[in-house]
Backbone as JSON Lines, residues from 0, in Angstrom:
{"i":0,"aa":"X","n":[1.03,-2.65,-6.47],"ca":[-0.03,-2.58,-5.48],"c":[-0.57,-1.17,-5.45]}
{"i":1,"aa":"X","n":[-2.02,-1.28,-5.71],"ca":[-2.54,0.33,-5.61],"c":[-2.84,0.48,-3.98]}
{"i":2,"aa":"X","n":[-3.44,1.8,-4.23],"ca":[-3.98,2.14,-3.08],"c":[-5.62,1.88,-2.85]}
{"i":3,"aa":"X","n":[-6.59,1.53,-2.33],"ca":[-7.78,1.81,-2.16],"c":[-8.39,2.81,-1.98]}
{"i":4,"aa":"X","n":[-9.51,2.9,-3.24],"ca":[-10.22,3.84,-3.24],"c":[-11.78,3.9,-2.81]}
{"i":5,"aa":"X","n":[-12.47,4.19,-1.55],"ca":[-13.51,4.13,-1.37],"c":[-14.66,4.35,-2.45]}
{"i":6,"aa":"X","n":[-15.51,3.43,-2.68],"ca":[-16.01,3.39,-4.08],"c":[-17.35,3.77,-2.97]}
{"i":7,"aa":"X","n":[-18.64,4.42,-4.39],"ca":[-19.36,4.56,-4.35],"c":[-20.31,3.75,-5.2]}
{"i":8,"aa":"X","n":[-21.26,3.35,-3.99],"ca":[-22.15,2.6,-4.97],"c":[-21.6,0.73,-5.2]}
{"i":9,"aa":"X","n":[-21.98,0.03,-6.35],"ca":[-21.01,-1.53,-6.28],"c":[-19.54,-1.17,-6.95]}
{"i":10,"aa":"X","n":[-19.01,0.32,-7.53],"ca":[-17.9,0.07,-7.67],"c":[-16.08,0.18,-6.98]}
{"i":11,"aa":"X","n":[-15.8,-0.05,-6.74],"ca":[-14.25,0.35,-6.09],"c":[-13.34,0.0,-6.76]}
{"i":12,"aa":"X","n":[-12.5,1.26,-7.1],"ca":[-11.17,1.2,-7.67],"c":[-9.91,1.41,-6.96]}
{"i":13,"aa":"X","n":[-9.38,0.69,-7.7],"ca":[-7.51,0.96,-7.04],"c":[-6.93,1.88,-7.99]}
{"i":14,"aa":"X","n":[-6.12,2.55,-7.29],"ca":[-5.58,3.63,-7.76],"c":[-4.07,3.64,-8.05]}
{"i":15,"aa":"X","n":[-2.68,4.14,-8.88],"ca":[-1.43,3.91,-8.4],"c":[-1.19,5.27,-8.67]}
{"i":16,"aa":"X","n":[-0.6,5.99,-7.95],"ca":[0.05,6.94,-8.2],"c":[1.15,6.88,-8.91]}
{"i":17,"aa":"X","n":[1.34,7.63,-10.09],"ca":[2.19,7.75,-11.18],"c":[3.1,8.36,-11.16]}
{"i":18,"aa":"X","n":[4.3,8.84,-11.42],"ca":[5.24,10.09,-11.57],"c":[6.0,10.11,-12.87]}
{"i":19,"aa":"X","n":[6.11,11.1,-13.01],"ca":[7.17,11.63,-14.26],"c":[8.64,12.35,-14.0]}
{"i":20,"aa":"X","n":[9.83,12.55,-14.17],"ca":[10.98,13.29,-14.3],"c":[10.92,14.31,-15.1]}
{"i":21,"aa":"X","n":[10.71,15.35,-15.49],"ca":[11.07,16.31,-16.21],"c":[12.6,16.8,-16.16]}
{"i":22,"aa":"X","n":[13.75,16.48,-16.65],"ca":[15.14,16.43,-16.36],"c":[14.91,17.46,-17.27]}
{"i":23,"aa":"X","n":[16.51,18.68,-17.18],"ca":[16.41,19.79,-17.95],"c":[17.64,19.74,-17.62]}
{"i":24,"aa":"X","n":[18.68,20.04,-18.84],"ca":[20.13,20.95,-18.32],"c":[20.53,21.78,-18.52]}
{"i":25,"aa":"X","n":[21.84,22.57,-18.49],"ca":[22.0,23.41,-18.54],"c":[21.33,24.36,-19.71]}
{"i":26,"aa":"X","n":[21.53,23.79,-20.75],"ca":[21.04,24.29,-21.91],"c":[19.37,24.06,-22.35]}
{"i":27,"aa":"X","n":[18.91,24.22,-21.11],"ca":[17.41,23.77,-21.06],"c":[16.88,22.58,-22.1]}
{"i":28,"aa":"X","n":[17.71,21.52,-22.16],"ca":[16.77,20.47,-22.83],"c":[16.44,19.35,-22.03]}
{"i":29,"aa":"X","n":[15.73,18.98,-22.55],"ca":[14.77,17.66,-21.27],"c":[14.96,16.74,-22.15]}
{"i":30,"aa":"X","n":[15.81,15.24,-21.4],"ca":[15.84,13.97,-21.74],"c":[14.65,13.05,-21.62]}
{"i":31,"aa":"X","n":[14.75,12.46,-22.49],"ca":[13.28,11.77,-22.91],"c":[13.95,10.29,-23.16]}
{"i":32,"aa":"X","n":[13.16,9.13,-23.21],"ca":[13.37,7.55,-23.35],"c":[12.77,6.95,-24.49]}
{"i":33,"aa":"X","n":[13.04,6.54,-25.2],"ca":[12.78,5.8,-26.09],"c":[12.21,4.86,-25.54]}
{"i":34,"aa":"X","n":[11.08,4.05,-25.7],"ca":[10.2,2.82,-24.53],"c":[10.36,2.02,-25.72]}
{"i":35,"aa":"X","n":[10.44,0.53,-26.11],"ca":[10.38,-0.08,-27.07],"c":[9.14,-0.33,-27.22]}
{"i":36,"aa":"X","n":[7.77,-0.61,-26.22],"ca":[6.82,-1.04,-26.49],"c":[6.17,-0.59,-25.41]}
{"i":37,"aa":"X","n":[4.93,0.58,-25.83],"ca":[4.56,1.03,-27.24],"c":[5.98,1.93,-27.75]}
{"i":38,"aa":"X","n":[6.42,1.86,-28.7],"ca":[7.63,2.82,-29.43],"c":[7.82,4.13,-29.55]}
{"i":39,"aa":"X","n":[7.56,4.51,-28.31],"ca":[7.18,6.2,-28.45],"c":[8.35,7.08,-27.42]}
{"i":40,"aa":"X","n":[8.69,8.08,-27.58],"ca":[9.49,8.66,-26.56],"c":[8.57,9.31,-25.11]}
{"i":41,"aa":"X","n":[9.28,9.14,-24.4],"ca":[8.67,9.34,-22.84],"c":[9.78,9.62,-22.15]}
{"i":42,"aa":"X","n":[8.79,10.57,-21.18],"ca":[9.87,11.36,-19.52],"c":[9.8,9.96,-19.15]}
{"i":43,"aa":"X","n":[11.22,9.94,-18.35],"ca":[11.46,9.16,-16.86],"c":[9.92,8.44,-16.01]}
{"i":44,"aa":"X","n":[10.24,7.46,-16.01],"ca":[8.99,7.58,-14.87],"c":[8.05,6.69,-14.69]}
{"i":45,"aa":"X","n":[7.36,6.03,-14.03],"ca":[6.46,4.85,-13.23],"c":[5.58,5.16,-12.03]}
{"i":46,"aa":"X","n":[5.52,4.19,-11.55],"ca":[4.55,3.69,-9.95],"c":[5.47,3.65,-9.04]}
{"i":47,"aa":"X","n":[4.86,4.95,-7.83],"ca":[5.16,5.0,-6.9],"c":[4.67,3.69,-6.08]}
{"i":48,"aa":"X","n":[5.72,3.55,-5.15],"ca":[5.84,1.83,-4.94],"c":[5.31,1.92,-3.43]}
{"i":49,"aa":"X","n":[4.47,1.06,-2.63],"ca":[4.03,1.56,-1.24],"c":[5.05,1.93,-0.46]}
{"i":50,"aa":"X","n":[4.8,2.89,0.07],"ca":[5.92,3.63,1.3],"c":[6.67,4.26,0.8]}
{"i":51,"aa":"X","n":[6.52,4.39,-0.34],"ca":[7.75,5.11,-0.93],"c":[7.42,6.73,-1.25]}
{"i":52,"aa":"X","n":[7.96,7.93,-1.03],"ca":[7.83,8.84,-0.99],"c":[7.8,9.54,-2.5]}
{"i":53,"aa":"X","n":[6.92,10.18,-3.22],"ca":[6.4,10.14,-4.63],"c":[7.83,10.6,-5.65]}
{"i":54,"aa":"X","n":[8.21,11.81,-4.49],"ca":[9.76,12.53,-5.05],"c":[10.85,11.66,-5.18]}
{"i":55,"aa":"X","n":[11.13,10.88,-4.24],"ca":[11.67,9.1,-4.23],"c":[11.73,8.17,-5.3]}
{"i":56,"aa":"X","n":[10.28,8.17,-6.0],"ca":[9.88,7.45,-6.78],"c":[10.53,8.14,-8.08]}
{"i":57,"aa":"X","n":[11.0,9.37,-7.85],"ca":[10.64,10.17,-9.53],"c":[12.3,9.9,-9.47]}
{"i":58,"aa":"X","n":[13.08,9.94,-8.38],"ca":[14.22,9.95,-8.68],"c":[14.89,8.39,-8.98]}
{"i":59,"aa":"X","n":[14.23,7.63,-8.53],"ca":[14.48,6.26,-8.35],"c":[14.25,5.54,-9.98]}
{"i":60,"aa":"X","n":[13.06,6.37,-10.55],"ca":[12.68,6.01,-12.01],"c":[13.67,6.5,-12.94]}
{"i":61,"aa":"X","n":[14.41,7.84,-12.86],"ca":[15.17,8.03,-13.37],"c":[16.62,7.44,-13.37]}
{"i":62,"aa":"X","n":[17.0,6.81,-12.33],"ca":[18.17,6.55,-12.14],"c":[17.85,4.6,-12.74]}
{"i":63,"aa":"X","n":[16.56,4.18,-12.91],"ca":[17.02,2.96,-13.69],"c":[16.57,2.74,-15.26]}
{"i":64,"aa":"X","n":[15.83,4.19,-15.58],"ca":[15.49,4.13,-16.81],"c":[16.54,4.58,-17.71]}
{"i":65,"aa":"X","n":[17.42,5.43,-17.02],"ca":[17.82,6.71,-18.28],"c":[19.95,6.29,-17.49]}
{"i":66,"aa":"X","n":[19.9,6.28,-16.45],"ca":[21.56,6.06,-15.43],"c":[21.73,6.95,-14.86]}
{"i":67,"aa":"X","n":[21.01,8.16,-14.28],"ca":[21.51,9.47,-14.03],"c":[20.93,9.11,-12.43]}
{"i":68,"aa":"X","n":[21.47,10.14,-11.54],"ca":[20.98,10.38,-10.3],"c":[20.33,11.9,-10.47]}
{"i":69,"aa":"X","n":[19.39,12.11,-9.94],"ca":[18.86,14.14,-9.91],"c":[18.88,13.8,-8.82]}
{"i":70,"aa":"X","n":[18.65,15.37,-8.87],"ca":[17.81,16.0,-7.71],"c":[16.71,16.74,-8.33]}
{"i":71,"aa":"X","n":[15.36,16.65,-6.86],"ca":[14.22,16.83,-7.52],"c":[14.18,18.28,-7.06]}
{"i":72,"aa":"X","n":[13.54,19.15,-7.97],"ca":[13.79,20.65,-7.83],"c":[12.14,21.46,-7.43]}
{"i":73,"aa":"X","n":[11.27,20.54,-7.84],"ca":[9.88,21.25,-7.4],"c":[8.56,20.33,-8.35]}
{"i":74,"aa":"X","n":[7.83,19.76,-7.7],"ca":[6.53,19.95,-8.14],"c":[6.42,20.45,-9.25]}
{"i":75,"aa":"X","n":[5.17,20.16,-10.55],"ca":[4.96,21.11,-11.35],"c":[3.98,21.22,-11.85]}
{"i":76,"aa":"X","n":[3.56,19.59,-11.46],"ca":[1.82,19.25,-11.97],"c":[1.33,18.03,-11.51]}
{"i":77,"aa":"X","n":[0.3,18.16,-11.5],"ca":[-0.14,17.31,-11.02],"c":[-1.58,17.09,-12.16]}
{"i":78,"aa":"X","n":[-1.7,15.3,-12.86],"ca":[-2.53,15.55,-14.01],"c":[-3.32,14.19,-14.21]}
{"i":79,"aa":"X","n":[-4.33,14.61,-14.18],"ca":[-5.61,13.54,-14.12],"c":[-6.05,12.49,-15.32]}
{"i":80,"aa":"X","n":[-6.03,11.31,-15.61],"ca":[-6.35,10.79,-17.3],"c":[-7.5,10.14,-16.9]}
{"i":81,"aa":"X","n":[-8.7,11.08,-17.19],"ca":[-9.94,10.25,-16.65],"c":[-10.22,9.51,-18.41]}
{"i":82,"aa":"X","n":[-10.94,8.44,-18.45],"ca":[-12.04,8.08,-16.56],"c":[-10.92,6.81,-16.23]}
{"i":83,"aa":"X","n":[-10.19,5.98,-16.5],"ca":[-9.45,5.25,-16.03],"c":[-7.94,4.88,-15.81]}
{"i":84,"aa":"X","n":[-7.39,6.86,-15.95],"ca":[-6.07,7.0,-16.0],"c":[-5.37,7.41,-14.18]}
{"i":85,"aa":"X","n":[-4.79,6.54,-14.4],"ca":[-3.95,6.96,-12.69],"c":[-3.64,8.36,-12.21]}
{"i":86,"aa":"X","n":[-3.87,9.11,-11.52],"ca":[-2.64,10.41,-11.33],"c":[-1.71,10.4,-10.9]}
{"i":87,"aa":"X","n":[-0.89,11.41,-12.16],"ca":[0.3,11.23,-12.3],"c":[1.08,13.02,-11.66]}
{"i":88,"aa":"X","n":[1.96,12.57,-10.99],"ca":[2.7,14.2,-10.22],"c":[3.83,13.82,-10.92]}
{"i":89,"aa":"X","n":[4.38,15.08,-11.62],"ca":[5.45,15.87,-12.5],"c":[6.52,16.87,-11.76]}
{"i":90,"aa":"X","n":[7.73,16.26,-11.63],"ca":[8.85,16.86,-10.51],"c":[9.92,17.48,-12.09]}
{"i":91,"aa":"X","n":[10.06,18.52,-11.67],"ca":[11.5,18.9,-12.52],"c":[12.11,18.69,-11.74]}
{"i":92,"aa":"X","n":[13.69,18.03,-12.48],"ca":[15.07,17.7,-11.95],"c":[16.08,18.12,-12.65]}
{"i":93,"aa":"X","n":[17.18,18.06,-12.25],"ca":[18.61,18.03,-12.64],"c":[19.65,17.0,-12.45]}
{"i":94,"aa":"X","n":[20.35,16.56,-13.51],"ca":[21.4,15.79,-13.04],"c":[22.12,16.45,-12.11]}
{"i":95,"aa":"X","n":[22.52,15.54,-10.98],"ca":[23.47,15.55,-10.28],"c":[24.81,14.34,-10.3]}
{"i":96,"aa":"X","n":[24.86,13.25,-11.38],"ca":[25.26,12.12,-10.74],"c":[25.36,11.68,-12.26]}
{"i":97,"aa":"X","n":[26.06,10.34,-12.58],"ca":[25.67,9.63,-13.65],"c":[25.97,10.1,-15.14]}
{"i":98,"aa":"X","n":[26.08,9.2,-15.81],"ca":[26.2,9.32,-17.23],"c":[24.69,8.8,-17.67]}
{"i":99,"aa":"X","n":[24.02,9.29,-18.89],"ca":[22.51,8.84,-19.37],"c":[23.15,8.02,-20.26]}
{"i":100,"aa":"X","n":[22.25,6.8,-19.94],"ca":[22.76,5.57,-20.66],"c":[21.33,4.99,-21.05]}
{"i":101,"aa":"X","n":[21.3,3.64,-22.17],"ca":[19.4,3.02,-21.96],"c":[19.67,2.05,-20.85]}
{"i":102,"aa":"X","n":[18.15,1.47,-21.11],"ca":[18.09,0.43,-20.17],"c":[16.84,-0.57,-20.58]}
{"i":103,"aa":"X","n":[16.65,-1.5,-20.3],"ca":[15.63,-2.5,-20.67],"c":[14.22,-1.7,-21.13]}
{"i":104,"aa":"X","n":[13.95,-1.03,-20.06],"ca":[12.89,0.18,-20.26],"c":[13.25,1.25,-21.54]}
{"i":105,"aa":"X","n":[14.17,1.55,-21.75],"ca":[14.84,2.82,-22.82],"c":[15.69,2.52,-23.77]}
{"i":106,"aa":"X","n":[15.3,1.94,-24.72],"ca":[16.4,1.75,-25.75],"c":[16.86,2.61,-26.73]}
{"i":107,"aa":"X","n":[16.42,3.6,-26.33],"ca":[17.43,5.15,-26.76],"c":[17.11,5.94,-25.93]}
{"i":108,"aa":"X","n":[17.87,7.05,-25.39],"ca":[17.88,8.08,-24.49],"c":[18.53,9.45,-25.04]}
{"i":109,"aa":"X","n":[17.69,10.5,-25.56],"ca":[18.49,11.63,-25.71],"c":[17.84,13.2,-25.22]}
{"i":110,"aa":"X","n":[18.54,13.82,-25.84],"ca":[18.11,15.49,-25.1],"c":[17.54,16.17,-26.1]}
{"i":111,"aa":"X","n":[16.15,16.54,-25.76],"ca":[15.51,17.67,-26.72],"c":[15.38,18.75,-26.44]}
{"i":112,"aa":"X","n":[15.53,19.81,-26.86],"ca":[14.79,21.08,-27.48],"c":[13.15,20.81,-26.85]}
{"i":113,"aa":"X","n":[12.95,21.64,-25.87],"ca":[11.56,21.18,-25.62],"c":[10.68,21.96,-26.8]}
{"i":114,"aa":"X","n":[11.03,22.7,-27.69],"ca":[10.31,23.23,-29.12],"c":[10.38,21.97,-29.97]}
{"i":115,"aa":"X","n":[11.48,21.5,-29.97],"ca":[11.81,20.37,-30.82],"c":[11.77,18.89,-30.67]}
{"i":116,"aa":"X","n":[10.28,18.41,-29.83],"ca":[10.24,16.98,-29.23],"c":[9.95,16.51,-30.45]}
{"i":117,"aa":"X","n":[10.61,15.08,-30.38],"ca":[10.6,14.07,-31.62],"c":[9.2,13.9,-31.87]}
{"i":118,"aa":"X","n":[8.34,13.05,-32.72],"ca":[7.3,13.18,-33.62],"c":[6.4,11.85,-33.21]}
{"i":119,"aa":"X","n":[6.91,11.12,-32.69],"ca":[6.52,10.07,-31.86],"c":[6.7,10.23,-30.02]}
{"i":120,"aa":"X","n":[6.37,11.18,-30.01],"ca":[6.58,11.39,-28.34],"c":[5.19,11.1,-27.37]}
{"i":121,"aa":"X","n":[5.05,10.55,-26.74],"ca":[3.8,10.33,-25.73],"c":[3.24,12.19,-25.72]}
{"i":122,"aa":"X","n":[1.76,11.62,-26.51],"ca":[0.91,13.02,-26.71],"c":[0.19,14.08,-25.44]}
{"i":123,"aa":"X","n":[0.8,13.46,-23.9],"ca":[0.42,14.12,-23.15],"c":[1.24,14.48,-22.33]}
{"i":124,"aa":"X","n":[2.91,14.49,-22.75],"ca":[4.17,14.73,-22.54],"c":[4.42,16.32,-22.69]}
{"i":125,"aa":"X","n":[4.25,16.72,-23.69],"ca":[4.62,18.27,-24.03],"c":[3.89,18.95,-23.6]}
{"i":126,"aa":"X","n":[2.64,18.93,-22.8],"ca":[1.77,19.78,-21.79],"c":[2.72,19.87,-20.41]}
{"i":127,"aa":"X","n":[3.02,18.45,-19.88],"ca":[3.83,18.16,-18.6],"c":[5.22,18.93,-18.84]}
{"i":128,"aa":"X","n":[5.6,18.88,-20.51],"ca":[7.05,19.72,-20.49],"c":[7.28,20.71,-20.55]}
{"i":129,"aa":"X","n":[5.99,21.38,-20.89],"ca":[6.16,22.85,-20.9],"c":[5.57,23.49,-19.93]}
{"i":130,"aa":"X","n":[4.78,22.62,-18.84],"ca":[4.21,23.52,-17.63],"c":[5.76,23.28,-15.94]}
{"i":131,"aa":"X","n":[6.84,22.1,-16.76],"ca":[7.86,21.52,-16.2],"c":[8.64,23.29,-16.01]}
{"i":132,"aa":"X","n":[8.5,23.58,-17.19],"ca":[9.75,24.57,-17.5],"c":[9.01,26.12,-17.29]}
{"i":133,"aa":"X","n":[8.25,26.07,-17.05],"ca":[7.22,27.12,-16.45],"c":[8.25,27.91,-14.77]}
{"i":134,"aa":"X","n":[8.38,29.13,-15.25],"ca":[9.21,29.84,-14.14],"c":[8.26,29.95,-12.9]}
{"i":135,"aa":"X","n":[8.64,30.18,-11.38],"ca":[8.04,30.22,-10.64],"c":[7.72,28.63,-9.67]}
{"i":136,"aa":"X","n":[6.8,29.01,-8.35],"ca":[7.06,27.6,-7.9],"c":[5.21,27.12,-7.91]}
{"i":137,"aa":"X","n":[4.34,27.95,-8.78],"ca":[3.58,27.27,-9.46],"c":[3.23,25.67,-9.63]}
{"i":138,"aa":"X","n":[2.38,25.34,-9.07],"ca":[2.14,24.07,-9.81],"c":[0.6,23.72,-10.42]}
{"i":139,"aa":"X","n":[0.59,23.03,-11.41],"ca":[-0.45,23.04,-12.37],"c":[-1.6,21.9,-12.05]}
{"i":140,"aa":"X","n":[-2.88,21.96,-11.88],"ca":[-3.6,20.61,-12.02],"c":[-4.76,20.75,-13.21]}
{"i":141,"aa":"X","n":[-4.01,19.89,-14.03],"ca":[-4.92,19.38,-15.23],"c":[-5.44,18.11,-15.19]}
{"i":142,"aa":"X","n":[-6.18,18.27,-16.1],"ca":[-7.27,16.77,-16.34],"c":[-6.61,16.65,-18.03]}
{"i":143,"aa":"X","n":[-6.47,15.55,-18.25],"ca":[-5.57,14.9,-19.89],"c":[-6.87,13.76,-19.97]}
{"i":144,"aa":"X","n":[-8.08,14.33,-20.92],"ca":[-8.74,13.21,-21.22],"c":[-8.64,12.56,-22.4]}
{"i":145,"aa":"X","n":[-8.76,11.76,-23.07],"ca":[-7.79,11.2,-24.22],"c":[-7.74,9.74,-23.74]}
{"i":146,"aa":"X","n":[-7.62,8.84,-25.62],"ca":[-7.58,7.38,-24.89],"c":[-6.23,7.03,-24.33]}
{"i":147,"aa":"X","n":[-5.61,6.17,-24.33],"ca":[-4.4,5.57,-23.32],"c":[-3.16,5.36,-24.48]}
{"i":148,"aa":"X","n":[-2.25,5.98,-23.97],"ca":[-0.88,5.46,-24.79],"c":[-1.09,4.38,-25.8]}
{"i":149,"aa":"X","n":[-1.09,3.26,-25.15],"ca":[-1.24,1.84,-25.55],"c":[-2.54,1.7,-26.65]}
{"i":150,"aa":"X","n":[-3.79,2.4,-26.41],"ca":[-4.61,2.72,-28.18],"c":[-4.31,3.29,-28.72]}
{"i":151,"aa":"X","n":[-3.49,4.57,-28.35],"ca":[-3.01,5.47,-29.5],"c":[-1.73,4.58,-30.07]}
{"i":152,"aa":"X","n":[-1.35,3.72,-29.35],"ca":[0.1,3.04,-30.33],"c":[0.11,1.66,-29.89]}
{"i":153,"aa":"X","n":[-0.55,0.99,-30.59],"ca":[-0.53,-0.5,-30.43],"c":[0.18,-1.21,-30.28]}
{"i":154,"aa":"X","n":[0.69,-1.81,-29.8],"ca":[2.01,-3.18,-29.92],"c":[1.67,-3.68,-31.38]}
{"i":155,"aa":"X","n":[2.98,-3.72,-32.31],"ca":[2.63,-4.63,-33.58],"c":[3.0,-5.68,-33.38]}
């Protein structure tokens, strides 16, 4: 369920607010998901669900995509996919909890080198990972215009 967006003119859109996990550990690498379809690696992360508090959402995505519990450590971006991409807010976390395991959503789960993200990684991921790991309590708002996951990697 989105939210309503007062449209101008005959159009009105619904909106969902998006979130991402940026997980990092000790050794500064950020866990990423293997998605089976489209087959690409991806942060943690979905639709904030009504009533649900966005930081809520980021931790809640992580704990059924990947098995871990965080804690959410700060804001980091906040990033626009016009003209028909949702916005999506970017929380760095830390495990607190859990072993990283897959899940229906993740059929591989591992830790990168944010220099060293795999070669199939969602192409608007390593902007979010490197403004994630950005010192300070900074937070970023970009616009990611570009077509959609799903044209850049088709279901075969």
């Amino acid at each position: 369920m989105g939210v309503p967006l007062v449209g101008t003119g005959r159009h009105t859109a619904r909106m969902r607010l998006g979130v991402n996990a940026v997980i990092v550990d000790a050794a500064g690498r950020v866990l990423l998901a293997l998605r089976d379809r489209p087959p690409i690696w991806n942060l943690p992360g979905g639709g904030v669900e009504p009533g649900e508090a966005p930081w809520d959402a980021a931790v809640r995505e992580a704990a059924e995509e990947v098995g871990v519990q965080v804690a959410v450590r700060r804001l980091t971006g906040v990033y626009h996919r016009p003209p028909e991409g949702d916005p999506v807010l970017v929380f760095r976390c830390e495990v607190v909890a859990g072993a990283v395991r897959t899940s229906p959503e993740a059929v591989r789960v591992a830790w990168f080198d944010p220099d060293a993200l795999p070669e199939r990684v969602n192409p608007y991921q390593p902007r979010r990972i490197a403004d994630a790991l950005l010192a300070g309590p900074g937070v970023v708002l970009v616009t990611q215009p570009g077509p959609s996951v799903r044209e850049l990697f088709p279901d075969r």
